[in-house]
Amino acid sequence: MGYFYLFLLVLFSWSCHGLQTYQTQLLLQIRKHLEYPSQLQILDNYNGDLCNLSAMSNLTISCQDNFVTEFKIRGDKVANVSDFNGYAIPSKTLSKTFSIDSLVTTLTRLTSLKVLSLVSLGIWGPLPDKIHRLYSLEFLDLSSNFMFGSIPPQISRMVKLQTLTLDGNYFNDTIPNTLDSLSNLSVLSFRGNRLKGQFPSSICRISSLTDVAMCHNKLSGKLPDLSSLTRLRVLDVRENRLDSELPVMPQGLVTALLAKNLFSGEIPAQFGVLSHLQHLDLSFNQLSGTPPSALFDLPSISYLNLASNVLSGSLPEHLTCGSKLGFVDISNNKFVGDLPSCLDNKSDKRVVKYGGNCLSTDGQQQHQGLYCKEANTRRSGRKTAVLVAIIVVSVLLLMLLAFGILILFQRCRPRRTFETHIRQKVVQDNLTTGVSSEVLANARFISEVAKLGTQGTPICRLFSMEELEEATDNFDSSMFMGEGFTGKLYKGRLENGTYVVIRSLTLQKKYSIQNLKVRLDFLSKLHHPHLVGLLGHCIAGGVQDDSGASKVFLVYDYVPNGNYRMHLSETCPEKVLKWSDRLAILIDVAKAVHFLHTGVIPGVYNNRLKTNNILLDEHRLAKLSDYGMFIIMEENEKLEPKENIRG
């Protein structure tokens, strides 16, 4: 009997080892399908457990119970070919023999996979329908590859998905209108493809969405009512061909980028009550009329771009501008009259562009009055014509109604009782169903507003020392990223899987903890698309002793694509940026600095503008780091190097 138990033990050990070996073999097959990318060379001579492989900037493998749950790899084959025609391109895509179908088939055998990211690997071909077999996926990112054709409708069966990102590919069909089955989806991003057709109405039924990005495509037709997306914070549909009037927007919207489309009609008054709105770009459309005055005075608005439309009329003399409004562009429209005092350039508080109108001002070039008179006259005439048409139609309808009632009264008098009975029944039914639906709709709306109110603006999180030690493996040297004027930098991974950067600061003089917390809380509230976000901090030594602390740890968002200096080096020609990309990055940095100078009170200066402090994310959007350090280090005796630019 003892031999029998020994045999079972050996058999169990062999099966567990075989399971782990099977997962390893699948990873080796994936490496083969991807044609042995350099990021996976570590698999050649690695004899340890792949589940214990340290995470790197371009490769992450995570496991649970000997099953691979996370596989992220970032290559160097950027999809920036303007004339891609669906065939392999040497040194840009994988070879002619590559099969995306075989790759997806192998991936589906990783049945416990929750996170999959295959970015800039030169993958080409139509995305197979069988991608839906990855039924456990919660995060899917296939950005910057060469996939084309249609987005498979079967992708809507991946009901656990929370993030779906297909940016920078060559998908050239319509978007499936079945995405509303993805009830857990929060981020939907199809930037930079060739997608056509209408904006799918099914997206408006995914109530969990927080970010929708469809910019740089060929979408046309109507942008539907988005008010049901009560959790939506970011909407980016720039550079499409959408040609409807502007729809109703959700109340919690923070960023709305709708530039370079064909939107027409007037800017809805509802835009003037979006209290969370910070960035609104409606430039280069065909919008007309006078914008709502409340748009300039929204409590959170900092960036407002209405340039290059056919907006007309005069802005109110006593127009009020919000305290956070730092950039306004109303140039190249048909405005007349005086420029409101809050939009003049006499103050350094905000940047205002108003050239190309017919305003009565000496600043910035203006057109003659006749240039704008036609638009304003046409607008007035159109209103008069509409009013006359409404009156005429109303009179005709009343006459027809009276004539019809007279005829019915004369010819159908015997049936009056029967018709009255039917009419009363219809009215009763309509009242019952109508009131019920309205009450249900209002109840849902109120519920979502209540949720929004409890969330509020993110505050500075207080991390414990144990959390940071666990995130960095006790500040292991493998996590060390470098050391600069403002302390040592470590890469870390929080318990929820989020990658962060942790800055260790040693202060020359002690602050009171209360004073230090006020400064850190101020920095954590600086939110801008081109700033690296401060997530929280840890003050070494606890909070009991209020005499001060000598060690502070700051926790930032992790920006994966290196710094600007790396992309200027001639030693890596494949990473060197084109001049147009460099200009775009510098404009992004200028926006960030402008926000720091004018978007907050007091302004944040001395922001150490150097090429290695400008970071690039996965889409090469610039994000400024090291900003605001003087706020917590202003008492240090060290001086900044002279070559730093005051920012």
mmCIF file of C-alpha atoms in Angstrom, residues 308-532:
data_model
loop_
_atom_site.group_PDB
_atom_site.id
_atom_site.type_symbol
_atom_site.label_atom_id
_atom_site.label_comp_id
_atom_site.label_asym_id
_atom_site.label_seq_id
_atom_site.Cartn_x
_atom_site.Cartn_y
_atom_site.Cartn_z
ATOM 1 C CA SER A 308 -12.077 78.387 -37.516
ATOM 2 C CA ASN A 309 -15.859 78.053 -37.452
ATOM 3 C CA VAL A 310 -18.551 80.492 -38.656
ATOM 4 C CA LEU A 311 -19.544 81.716 -35.213
ATOM 5 C CA SER A 312 -21.050 85.191 -35.350
ATOM 6 C CA GLY A 313 -22.748 87.900 -33.328
ATOM 7 C CA SER A 314 -21.196 89.874 -30.493
ATOM 8 C CA LEU A 315 -19.967 88.564 -27.179
ATOM 9 C CA PRO A 316 -21.547 90.149 -24.072
ATOM 10 C CA GLU A 317 -19.689 93.222 -22.831
ATOM 11 C CA HIS A 318 -19.684 91.934 -19.272
ATOM 12 C CA LEU A 319 -18.721 88.347 -20.197
ATOM 13 C CA THR A 320 -17.290 86.469 -17.212
ATOM 14 C CA CYS A 321 -14.337 84.119 -17.602
ATOM 15 C CA GLY A 322 -13.718 81.228 -15.219
ATOM 16 C CA SER A 323 -10.820 81.489 -12.792
ATOM 17 C CA LYS A 324 -9.098 78.424 -14.289
ATOM 18 C CA LEU A 325 -9.469 79.464 -17.931
ATOM 19 C CA GLY A 326 -5.911 79.729 -19.246
ATOM 20 C CA PHE A 327 -6.316 79.400 -23.035
ATOM 21 C CA VAL A 328 -9.077 80.726 -25.331
ATOM 22 C CA ASP A 329 -9.072 80.694 -29.139
ATOM 23 C CA ILE A 330 -12.002 82.340 -30.970
ATOM 24 C CA SER A 331 -9.941 83.320 -34.043
ATOM 25 C CA ASN A 332 -11.104 83.052 -37.664
ATOM 26 C CA ASN A 333 -14.831 83.386 -37.031
ATOM 27 C CA LYS A 334 -17.321 86.209 -37.767
ATOM 28 C CA PHE A 335 -17.576 87.925 -34.377
ATOM 29 C CA VAL A 336 -18.378 91.665 -34.271
ATOM 30 C CA GLY A 337 -18.513 94.335 -31.571
ATOM 31 C CA ASP A 338 -16.167 94.879 -28.650
ATOM 32 C CA LEU A 339 -13.910 92.270 -27.127
ATOM 33 C CA PRO A 340 -15.024 91.531 -23.543
ATOM 34 C CA SER A 341 -12.561 92.722 -20.913
ATOM 35 C CA CYS A 342 -11.876 89.223 -19.586
ATOM 36 C CA LEU A 343 -10.566 88.225 -23.045
ATOM 37 C CA ASP A 344 -8.140 91.088 -23.603
ATOM 38 C CA ASN A 345 -4.411 90.405 -23.663
ATOM 39 C CA LYS A 346 -3.520 92.993 -21.062
ATOM 40 C CA SER A 347 -3.413 90.336 -18.384
ATOM 41 C CA ASP A 348 -0.844 87.548 -18.177
ATOM 42 C CA LYS A 349 -3.460 85.331 -16.639
ATOM 43 C CA ARG A 350 -4.569 83.685 -19.889
ATOM 44 C CA VAL A 351 -3.663 83.366 -23.561
ATOM 45 C CA VAL A 352 -6.387 84.619 -25.924
ATOM 46 C CA LYS A 353 -6.405 84.410 -29.728
ATOM 47 C CA TYR A 354 -9.104 86.451 -31.481
ATOM 48 C CA GLY A 355 -7.621 87.449 -34.849
ATOM 49 C CA GLY A 356 -9.503 86.978 -38.117
ATOM 50 C CA ASN A 357 -12.836 88.388 -36.858
ATOM 51 C CA CYS A 358 -14.433 91.834 -37.206
ATOM 52 C CA LEU A 359 -13.992 92.973 -33.620
ATOM 53 C CA SER A 360 -13.590 96.624 -32.647
ATOM 54 C CA THR A 361 -10.136 96.254 -31.174
ATOM 55 C CA ASP A 362 -6.614 97.318 -32.023
ATOM 56 C CA GLY A 363 -4.987 94.032 -31.116
ATOM 57 C CA GLN A 364 -4.540 91.109 -33.539
ATOM 58 C CA GLN A 365 -5.493 91.538 -37.192
ATOM 59 C CA GLN A 366 -9.226 91.929 -37.903
ATOM 60 C CA HIS A 367 -11.320 91.936 -41.111
ATOM 61 C CA GLN A 368 -13.464 94.810 -42.333
ATOM 62 C CA GLY A 369 -17.041 94.883 -41.099
ATOM 63 C CA LEU A 370 -18.465 93.763 -44.465
ATOM 64 C CA TYR A 371 -16.655 90.421 -44.109
ATOM 65 C CA CYS A 372 -18.780 89.501 -41.081
ATOM 66 C CA LYS A 373 -21.935 91.462 -41.957
ATOM 67 C CA GLU A 374 -23.193 88.849 -44.413
ATOM 68 C CA ALA A 375 -23.004 86.079 -41.824
ATOM 69 C CA ASN A 376 -24.792 88.116 -39.166
ATOM 70 C CA THR A 377 -27.437 89.374 -41.657
ATOM 71 C CA ARG A 378 -28.015 85.882 -42.954
ATOM 72 C CA ARG A 379 -28.399 84.639 -39.397
ATOM 73 C CA SER A 380 -30.960 87.340 -38.600
ATOM 74 C CA GLY A 381 -32.828 86.739 -41.864
ATOM 75 C CA ARG A 382 -32.858 83.020 -41.237
ATOM 76 C CA LYS A 383 -34.433 83.522 -37.819
ATOM 77 C CA THR A 384 -37.122 85.786 -39.320
ATOM 78 C CA ALA A 385 -37.835 83.293 -42.101
ATOM 79 C CA VAL A 386 -38.156 80.443 -39.612
ATOM 80 C CA LEU A 387 -40.537 82.487 -37.449
ATOM 81 C CA VAL A 388 -42.747 83.400 -40.436
ATOM 82 C CA ALA A 389 -42.776 79.787 -41.627
ATOM 83 C CA ILE A 390 -43.840 78.566 -38.173
ATOM 84 C CA ILE A 391 -46.714 81.100 -38.026
ATOM 85 C CA VAL A 392 -47.958 80.224 -41.541
ATOM 86 C CA VAL A 393 -47.798 76.473 -40.918
ATOM 87 C CA SER A 394 -49.563 76.854 -37.561
ATOM 88 C CA VAL A 395 -52.440 78.854 -39.132
ATOM 89 C CA LEU A 396 -52.861 76.289 -41.935
ATOM 90 C CA LEU A 397 -52.874 73.415 -39.474
ATOM 91 C CA LEU A 398 -55.523 75.128 -37.336
ATOM 92 C CA MET A 399 -57.703 75.734 -40.395
ATOM 93 C CA LEU A 400 -57.361 72.129 -41.544
ATOM 94 C CA LEU A 401 -58.071 70.878 -38.051
ATOM 95 C CA ALA A 402 -61.216 73.008 -37.742
ATOM 96 C CA PHE A 403 -62.410 71.900 -41.198
ATOM 97 C CA GLY A 404 -61.759 68.251 -40.351
ATOM 98 C CA ILE A 405 -63.621 68.485 -37.041
ATOM 99 C CA LEU A 406 -66.622 70.041 -38.790
ATOM 100 C CA ILE A 407 -66.792 67.247 -41.384
ATOM 101 C CA LEU A 408 -66.388 64.516 -38.753
ATOM 102 C CA PHE A 409 -69.062 66.097 -36.577
ATOM 103 C CA GLN A 410 -71.536 66.092 -39.469
ATOM 104 C CA ARG A 411 -70.785 62.636 -40.923
ATOM 105 C CA CYS A 412 -69.820 60.531 -37.922
ATOM 106 C CA ARG A 413 -72.107 61.792 -35.193
ATOM 107 C CA PRO A 414 -73.758 58.366 -34.545
ATOM 108 C CA ARG A 415 -70.377 56.831 -33.682
ATOM 109 C CA ARG A 416 -69.327 59.511 -31.174
ATOM 110 C CA THR A 417 -69.957 57.377 -28.094
ATOM 111 C CA PHE A 418 -67.847 54.483 -29.393
ATOM 112 C CA GLU A 419 -64.930 56.743 -30.445
ATOM 113 C CA THR A 420 -65.029 58.588 -27.116
ATOM 114 C CA HIS A 421 -64.682 55.297 -25.286
ATOM 115 C CA ILE A 422 -61.695 54.258 -27.401
ATOM 116 C CA ARG A 423 -60.025 57.664 -27.041
ATOM 117 C CA GLN A 424 -60.351 57.575 -23.249
ATOM 118 C CA LYS A 425 -58.753 54.127 -23.152
ATOM 119 C CA VAL A 426 -55.802 55.210 -25.301
ATOM 120 C CA VAL A 427 -55.190 58.289 -23.153
ATOM 121 C CA GLN A 428 -55.322 56.185 -19.998
ATOM 122 C CA ASP A 429 -52.810 53.647 -21.379
ATOM 123 C CA ASN A 430 -50.429 56.351 -22.534
ATOM 124 C CA LEU A 431 -50.514 58.057 -19.165
ATOM 125 C CA THR A 432 -49.757 54.825 -17.355
ATOM 126 C CA THR A 433 -46.785 53.786 -19.483
ATOM 127 C CA GLY A 434 -45.460 57.306 -20.039
ATOM 128 C CA VAL A 435 -45.255 58.299 -16.380
ATOM 129 C CA SER A 436 -43.728 54.957 -15.425
ATOM 130 C CA SER A 437 -40.935 55.244 -18.035
ATOM 131 C CA GLU A 438 -40.169 58.830 -17.063
ATOM 132 C CA VAL A 439 -39.966 57.977 -13.385
ATOM 133 C CA LEU A 440 -37.622 55.043 -14.111
ATOM 134 C CA ALA A 441 -35.388 57.188 -16.331
ATOM 135 C CA ASN A 442 -35.162 59.949 -13.722
ATOM 136 C CA ALA A 443 -34.425 57.440 -10.965
ATOM 137 C CA ARG A 444 -31.486 56.036 -12.987
ATOM 138 C CA PHE A 445 -30.179 59.501 -13.750
ATOM 139 C CA ILE A 446 -30.302 60.555 -10.100
ATOM 140 C CA SER A 447 -28.536 57.364 -9.079
ATOM 141 C CA GLU A 448 -25.630 57.982 -11.464
ATOM 142 C CA VAL A 449 -25.317 61.617 -10.350
ATOM 143 C CA ALA A 450 -25.141 60.456 -6.751
ATOM 144 C CA LYS A 451 -22.317 58.064 -7.657
ATOM 145 C CA LEU A 452 -20.464 60.859 -9.424
ATOM 146 C CA GLY A 453 -20.807 63.102 -6.430
ATOM 147 C CA THR A 454 -19.241 60.514 -4.127
ATOM 148 C CA GLN A 455 -16.274 60.047 -6.411
ATOM 149 C CA GLY A 456 -15.244 63.688 -6.757
ATOM 150 C CA THR A 457 -11.754 64.825 -7.706
ATOM 151 C CA PRO A 458 -8.940 62.335 -6.867
ATOM 152 C CA ILE A 459 -7.057 63.288 -3.711
ATOM 153 C CA CYS A 460 -3.428 62.618 -2.806
ATOM 154 C CA ARG A 461 -3.215 59.031 -1.578
ATOM 155 C CA LEU A 462 -1.122 58.253 1.484
ATOM 156 C CA PHE A 463 0.985 55.140 0.830
ATOM 157 C CA SER A 464 2.500 53.070 3.605
ATOM 158 C CA MET A 465 6.188 52.205 3.626
ATOM 159 C CA GLU A 466 5.241 48.522 3.439
ATOM 160 C CA GLU A 467 3.317 49.123 0.178
ATOM 161 C CA LEU A 468 6.305 50.838 -1.431
ATOM 162 C CA GLU A 469 8.739 48.172 -0.260
ATOM 163 C CA GLU A 470 6.493 45.466 -1.690
ATOM 164 C CA ALA A 471 6.075 47.390 -4.969
ATOM 165 C CA THR A 472 9.854 47.749 -5.431
ATOM 166 C CA ASP A 473 10.957 44.425 -3.887
ATOM 167 C CA ASN A 474 12.482 46.330 -0.958
ATOM 168 C CA PHE A 475 13.943 48.934 -3.331
ATOM 169 C CA ASP A 476 15.935 46.258 -5.115
ATOM 170 C CA SER A 477 18.671 47.401 -7.490
ATOM 171 C CA SER A 478 16.765 45.842 -10.417
ATOM 172 C CA MET A 479 14.054 48.433 -9.837
ATOM 173 C CA PHE A 480 16.504 51.365 -9.712
ATOM 174 C CA MET A 481 15.972 53.727 -12.677
ATOM 175 C CA GLY A 482 18.525 56.433 -11.937
ATOM 176 C CA GLU A 483 19.404 59.375 -9.718
ATOM 177 C CA GLY A 484 19.118 63.077 -10.412
ATOM 178 C CA PHE A 485 18.994 66.447 -8.707
ATOM 179 C CA THR A 486 15.633 65.550 -7.159
ATOM 180 C CA GLY A 487 16.488 62.149 -5.700
ATOM 181 C CA LYS A 488 16.576 58.486 -6.638
ATOM 182 C CA LEU A 489 13.969 56.922 -8.945
ATOM 183 C CA TYR A 490 12.601 53.393 -8.662
ATOM 184 C CA LYS A 491 10.093 51.534 -10.813
ATOM 185 C CA GLY A 492 7.368 49.776 -8.863
ATOM 186 C CA ARG A 493 4.259 47.699 -9.295
ATOM 187 C CA LEU A 494 1.314 48.222 -6.962
ATOM 188 C CA GLU A 495 -0.871 45.437 -5.650
ATOM 189 C CA ASN A 496 -3.508 46.093 -8.346
ATOM 190 C CA GLY A 497 -0.919 45.663 -11.122
ATOM 191 C CA THR A 498 -0.399 49.369 -11.859
ATOM 192 C CA TYR A 499 3.146 50.369 -12.704
ATOM 193 C CA VAL A 500 4.432 53.494 -10.965
ATOM 194 C CA VAL A 501 7.625 55.487 -10.504
ATOM 195 C CA ILE A 502 8.716 56.203 -6.921
ATOM 196 C CA ARG A 503 10.971 59.174 -6.214
ATOM 197 C CA SER A 504 12.981 59.096 -2.965
ATOM 198 C CA LEU A 505 13.752 62.565 -1.584
ATOM 199 C CA THR A 506 16.037 63.452 1.314
ATOM 200 C CA LEU A 507 15.241 66.957 2.504
ATOM 201 C CA GLN A 508 18.092 69.218 3.653
ATOM 202 C CA LYS A 509 15.905 70.763 6.375
ATOM 203 C CA LYS A 510 12.943 69.379 8.265
ATOM 204 C CA TYR A 511 9.440 70.639 7.582
ATOM 205 C CA SER A 512 6.445 70.361 9.832
ATOM 206 C CA ILE A 513 4.423 67.415 8.591
ATOM 207 C CA GLN A 514 1.331 69.591 8.305
ATOM 208 C CA ASN A 515 3.220 72.055 6.070
ATOM 209 C CA LEU A 516 4.655 69.262 3.946
ATOM 210 C CA LYS A 517 1.243 67.615 3.470
ATOM 211 C CA VAL A 518 -0.260 70.910 2.295
ATOM 212 C CA ARG A 519 2.474 71.233 -0.349
ATOM 213 C CA LEU A 520 2.093 67.609 -1.507
ATOM 214 C CA ASP A 521 -1.686 67.914 -1.652
ATOM 215 C CA PHE A 522 -1.306 71.000 -3.855
ATOM 216 C CA LEU A 523 0.978 69.106 -6.287
ATOM 217 C CA SER A 524 -1.409 66.143 -6.450
ATOM 218 C CA LYS A 525 -4.203 68.417 -7.696
ATOM 219 C CA LEU A 526 -2.257 69.495 -10.796
ATOM 220 C CA HIS A 527 -4.036 67.454 -13.478
ATOM 221 C CA HIS A 528 -3.196 68.045 -17.133
ATOM 222 C CA PRO A 529 -2.864 65.699 -20.173
ATOM 223 C CA HIS A 530 0.794 66.672 -20.518
ATOM 224 C CA LEU A 531 1.883 66.355 -16.881
ATOM 225 C CA VAL A 532 3.043 63.130 -15.215
#
